[in-house]
Amino acid sequence: MPVNKERYQEIVKELNSTNTKLVAVSKTKSVEDIKELYDLGQRDFGENYVQELTEKAEHLPKDIRWHFIGHLQSNKVKFIAPFVNLIHVVDSLKLLKEINKQAVKNNRVIDCLLQIHIAKEETKFGLDEKELNEIMNQFENLKMNNAGLTGMMGMASFTENREVVRNEFRYLKALFDKHELRTLSMGMSSDYKIAIEEGSNMVRIGSLIFGERAN
Ligand SMILES: *Cc1c(COP(=O)(O)O)cnc(C)c1O
């Protein structure tokens, strides 16, 4: 499926008018597809798998800002630490410590978002409010100078019921507002409009722009 350039331009316009950042989710999509969007000016891309990301990054321009949005195992952090721009999926202190350690090794700061569990589904990863507060406290005590905690990320339930989705985003926005953070990553192809209405400032959109994924 080809990149939907018209749709992309429309979305960019829409997001600019609300000051929302677009992460173009390119998992399973080719280097050529990514390059097409890059040539239209897109610089923020999101990937879900470590090996896929490192392979693609090697063949693409160095000014791309790569976002890691898939589940991340601590032992894989070292592969993306040299270049990743923002890790959206921090769901444990162990992972955060490893990110800080690898950032030190690479002499850089790696910004992170805490992934919050907001959906009803058991399968979705993320922290509850208590775990969130524990990590925030520990983060201050442990002085992890090379990991930045800059925001939160959440995924709403996979449902047609827009009110359920809206309430989950609203809950996350309320949590986000309790802390002095910059980035609220919520909203995907199916629900980004609701997410923006509920206060998101970063959306992660894949299939609307790149076409459906073959899986
Ligand atoms: C795949 C993915 C997206 C993009 O999903 P689309 O429905 O294709 O927009 C966004 N966020 C996460 C965490 C994803 O895994």
Short mmCIF file of C-alpha atoms and ligand atoms in Angstrom, two decimals:
data_model
loop_
_atom_site.label_atom_id
_atom_site.label_comp_id
_atom_site.label_asym_id
_atom_site.label_seq_id
_atom_site.Cartn_x
_atom_site.Cartn_y
_atom_site.Cartn_z
CA MET A 1 0.00 0.00 0.00
CA PRO A 2 1.39 3.45 -0.89
CA VAL A 3 1.91 6.27 1.56
CA ASN A 4 -1.21 8.43 1.67
CA LYS A 5 0.36 11.85 1.09
CA GLU A 6 -2.91 13.80 0.97
CA ARG A 7 -4.04 12.28 4.24
CA TYR A 8 -0.64 13.05 5.75
CA GLN A 9 -0.85 16.72 4.73
CA GLU A 10 -4.37 16.96 6.14
CA ILE A 11 -3.31 15.47 9.45
CA VAL A 12 -0.26 17.75 9.68
CA LYS A 13 -2.49 20.79 9.16
CA GLU A 14 -4.95 19.61 11.74
CA LEU A 15 -2.21 18.92 14.27
CA ASN A 16 -0.42 22.22 13.66
CA SER A 17 -3.60 24.10 14.47
CA THR A 18 -3.72 22.39 17.88
CA ASN A 19 0.01 22.37 18.61
CA THR A 20 0.13 18.59 18.61
CA LYS A 21 3.23 16.70 17.55
CA LEU A 22 2.95 13.87 15.05
CA VAL A 23 4.94 10.68 15.45
CA ALA A 24 4.54 8.73 12.21
CA VAL A 25 4.44 5.06 13.21
CA SER A 26 6.42 3.17 10.59
CA LYS A 27 6.61 -0.36 12.03
CA THR A 28 6.61 -3.02 9.28
CA LYS A 29 6.86 -0.26 6.65
CA SER A 30 9.83 -0.01 4.29
CA VAL A 31 12.75 2.38 4.32
CA GLU A 32 11.40 3.73 1.00
CA ASP A 33 8.00 4.53 2.56
CA ILE A 34 9.69 6.34 5.42
CA LYS A 35 11.87 8.27 2.99
CA GLU A 36 8.76 9.40 1.11
CA LEU A 37 7.34 10.94 4.25
CA TYR A 38 10.74 12.34 5.21
CA ASP A 39 10.84 14.16 1.88
CA LEU A 40 7.54 15.82 2.78
CA GLY A 41 9.17 17.17 5.94
CA GLN A 42 8.29 14.53 8.54
CA ARG A 43 11.11 14.01 11.06
CA ASP A 44 9.54 12.10 13.97
CA PHE A 45 9.04 8.38 13.38
CA GLY A 46 7.96 5.63 15.77
CA GLU A 47 9.05 2.01 15.77
CA ASN A 48 8.08 -1.00 17.90
CA TYR A 49 10.90 -3.50 17.46
CA VAL A 50 14.54 -2.94 18.39
CA GLN A 51 16.11 -4.84 15.52
CA GLU A 52 13.78 -3.34 12.92
CA LEU A 53 14.54 0.13 14.23
CA THR A 54 18.32 -0.24 14.25
CA GLU A 55 18.32 -1.67 10.72
CA LYS A 56 16.12 1.09 9.32
CA ALA A 57 17.95 3.89 11.14
CA GLU A 58 21.18 2.80 9.50
CA HIS A 59 19.72 3.44 6.05
CA LEU A 60 17.91 6.69 6.75
CA PRO A 61 18.94 10.32 7.34
CA LYS A 62 20.54 11.05 10.69
CA ASP A 63 18.26 13.98 11.51
CA ILE A 64 15.26 11.69 11.96
CA ARG A 65 14.02 11.69 15.55
CA TRP A 66 13.29 8.06 16.39
CA HIS A 67 10.64 7.22 18.96
CA PHE A 68 10.53 3.80 20.56
CA ILE A 69 6.91 2.80 21.21
CA GLY A 70 6.93 -1.02 21.46
CA HIS A 71 7.46 -3.10 24.55
CA LEU A 72 11.11 -2.71 25.56
CA GLN A 73 13.18 -5.29 27.38
CA SER A 74 16.03 -3.97 29.51
CA ASN A 75 18.62 -6.12 27.74
CA LYS A 76 17.78 -4.46 24.40
CA VAL A 77 18.18 -0.85 25.51
CA LYS A 78 21.87 -0.79 24.57
CA PHE A 79 21.06 -1.23 20.88
CA ILE A 80 18.95 1.92 20.61
CA ALA A 81 20.67 4.05 23.27
CA PRO A 82 23.18 5.66 20.87
CA PHE A 83 20.52 7.39 18.80
CA VAL A 84 16.94 7.04 20.08
CA ASN A 85 15.17 10.36 20.67
CA LEU A 86 12.30 9.43 22.97
CA ILE A 87 11.32 6.16 24.66
CA HIS A 88 7.53 6.15 25.24
CA VAL A 89 7.22 2.89 27.11
CA VAL A 90 8.98 3.03 30.48
CA ASP A 91 6.97 0.81 32.80
CA SER A 92 9.48 -0.14 35.50
CA LEU A 93 12.29 1.32 37.56
CA LYS A 94 14.53 -1.46 36.28
CA LEU A 95 14.04 -0.28 32.70
CA LEU A 96 14.56 3.35 33.63
CA LYS A 97 17.82 2.51 35.43
CA GLU A 98 19.07 0.61 32.40
CA ILE A 99 18.19 3.51 30.09
CA ASN A 100 20.12 5.87 32.37
CA LYS A 101 23.10 3.50 32.44
CA GLN A 102 23.22 3.18 28.65
CA ALA A 103 22.73 6.93 28.23
CA VAL A 104 25.76 7.51 30.47
CA LYS A 105 27.79 5.11 28.33
CA ASN A 106 26.79 7.06 25.24
CA ASN A 107 27.41 10.39 26.92
CA ARG A 108 23.90 11.66 26.22
CA VAL A 109 20.53 12.24 27.82
CA ILE A 110 17.67 10.00 26.76
CA ASP A 111 14.18 11.36 27.31
CA CYS A 112 11.50 8.96 28.46
CA LEU A 113 7.75 8.78 28.94
CA LEU A 114 6.13 6.67 31.61
CA GLN A 115 3.60 4.30 30.09
CA ILE A 116 0.39 4.36 32.07
CA HIS A 117 -2.17 1.56 32.02
CA ILE A 118 -5.47 3.20 31.14
CA ALA A 119 -7.29 0.51 29.11
CA LYS A 120 -9.61 -2.12 30.51
CA GLU A 121 -7.70 -4.88 28.73
CA GLU A 122 -5.32 -6.92 30.87
CA THR A 123 -2.92 -7.31 27.98
CA LYS A 124 -1.87 -3.68 27.73
CA PHE A 125 1.33 -2.75 29.49
CA GLY A 126 1.77 0.15 31.83
CA LEU A 127 1.86 1.52 35.35
CA ASP A 128 -1.04 2.21 37.66
CA GLU A 129 -1.13 5.43 39.66
CA LYS A 130 0.60 3.95 42.69
CA GLU A 131 3.45 2.53 40.63
CA LEU A 132 3.73 5.82 38.79
CA ASN A 133 4.17 7.73 42.04
CA GLU A 134 6.76 5.24 43.27
CA ILE A 135 8.85 5.64 40.13
CA MET A 136 8.59 9.43 40.24
CA ASN A 137 9.83 9.45 43.83
CA GLN A 138 12.64 7.00 43.16
CA PHE A 139 13.67 8.92 40.08
CA GLU A 140 14.34 12.02 42.17
CA ASN A 141 16.20 10.12 44.89
CA LEU A 142 18.40 8.11 42.55
CA LYS A 143 19.66 11.13 40.60
CA MET A 144 19.52 9.58 37.16
CA ASN A 145 21.06 12.50 35.35
CA ASN A 146 21.13 10.89 31.92
CA ALA A 147 17.50 9.80 31.75
CA GLY A 148 14.91 12.50 31.38
CA LEU A 149 11.36 11.91 32.58
CA THR A 150 9.49 14.27 30.30
CA GLY A 151 5.97 12.89 30.12
CA MET A 152 3.45 10.10 29.96
CA MET A 153 2.02 7.78 27.34
CA GLY A 154 -1.13 5.69 27.27
CA MET A 155 -3.19 3.50 24.97
CA ALA A 156 -6.95 3.46 25.21
CA SER A 157 -9.08 0.33 25.01
CA PHE A 158 -9.59 -1.21 21.60
CA THR A 159 -13.30 -0.51 21.30
CA GLU A 160 -15.85 1.24 19.10
CA ASN A 161 -17.24 2.90 22.20
CA ARG A 162 -15.92 6.44 21.97
CA GLU A 163 -17.05 7.37 25.46
CA VAL A 164 -14.94 4.60 26.97
CA VAL A 165 -11.92 5.86 25.00
CA ARG A 166 -12.64 9.46 25.95
CA ASN A 167 -12.86 8.61 29.65
CA GLU A 168 -9.57 6.73 29.56
CA PHE A 169 -7.81 9.67 27.91
CA ARG A 170 -9.42 12.06 30.36
CA TYR A 171 -8.12 9.98 33.26
CA LEU A 172 -4.59 10.06 31.82
CA LYS A 173 -4.73 13.83 31.26
CA ALA A 174 -5.75 14.33 34.88
CA LEU A 175 -2.79 12.22 36.05
CA PHE A 176 -0.48 14.11 33.71
CA ASP A 177 -1.64 17.45 35.11
CA LYS A 178 -0.60 16.43 38.62
CA HIS A 179 3.04 16.48 37.56
CA GLU A 180 5.10 19.12 35.86
CA LEU A 181 5.76 17.31 32.63
CA ARG A 182 6.00 18.33 29.00
CA THR A 183 4.74 15.53 26.78
CA LEU A 184 1.47 13.65 26.79
CA SER A 185 1.60 10.92 24.15
CA MET A 186 -1.90 9.63 23.50
CA GLY A 187 -3.93 8.91 20.38
CA MET A 188 -3.50 6.62 17.38
CA SER A 189 -5.19 6.35 13.96
CA SER A 190 -8.56 5.34 15.36
CA ASP A 191 -8.76 7.72 18.31
CA TYR A 192 -6.36 10.63 17.82
CA LYS A 193 -9.14 13.21 17.40
CA ILE A 194 -10.60 12.27 20.78
CA ALA A 195 -7.11 12.30 22.29
CA ILE A 196 -6.49 15.86 21.09
CA GLU A 197 -9.84 17.01 22.45
CA GLU A 198 -8.80 15.52 25.78
CA GLY A 199 -5.44 17.31 25.89
CA SER A 200 -2.89 15.14 24.10
CA ASN A 201 0.11 16.98 22.67
CA MET A 202 1.71 14.04 20.84
CA VAL A 203 -0.10 11.47 18.70
CA ARG A 204 1.27 8.24 17.23
CA ILE A 205 -0.32 7.57 13.85
CA GLY A 206 0.55 4.65 11.59
CA SER A 207 -2.09 3.05 9.38
CA LEU A 208 -3.93 6.26 8.47
CA ILE A 209 -0.77 7.55 6.83
CA PHE A 210 1.09 4.43 5.74
CA GLY A 211 -1.90 2.21 4.99
CA GLU A 212 -3.00 -0.88 6.85
CA ARG A 213 -0.27 -3.19 8.08
CA ALA A 214 -0.14 -6.71 6.72
CA ASN A 215 -0.60 -8.60 10.00
C1 LIG B 1 1.25 0.49 16.16
C2 LIG B 1 1.14 1.53 17.21
C3 LIG B 1 0.58 2.78 16.95
C4 LIG B 1 -0.01 3.17 15.61
O1 LIG B 1 -1.17 2.47 15.36
P1 LIG B 1 -2.15 2.87 14.14
O2 LIG B 1 -3.45 2.31 14.55
O3 LIG B 1 -1.57 2.23 12.95
O4 LIG B 1 -2.16 4.34 14.04
C5 LIG B 1 0.57 3.72 17.97
N1 LIG B 1 1.05 3.44 19.19
C6 LIG B 1 1.57 2.22 19.50
C7 LIG B 1 2.09 2.00 20.87
C8 LIG B 1 1.62 1.25 18.51
O5 LIG B 1 2.14 0.04 18.84
#
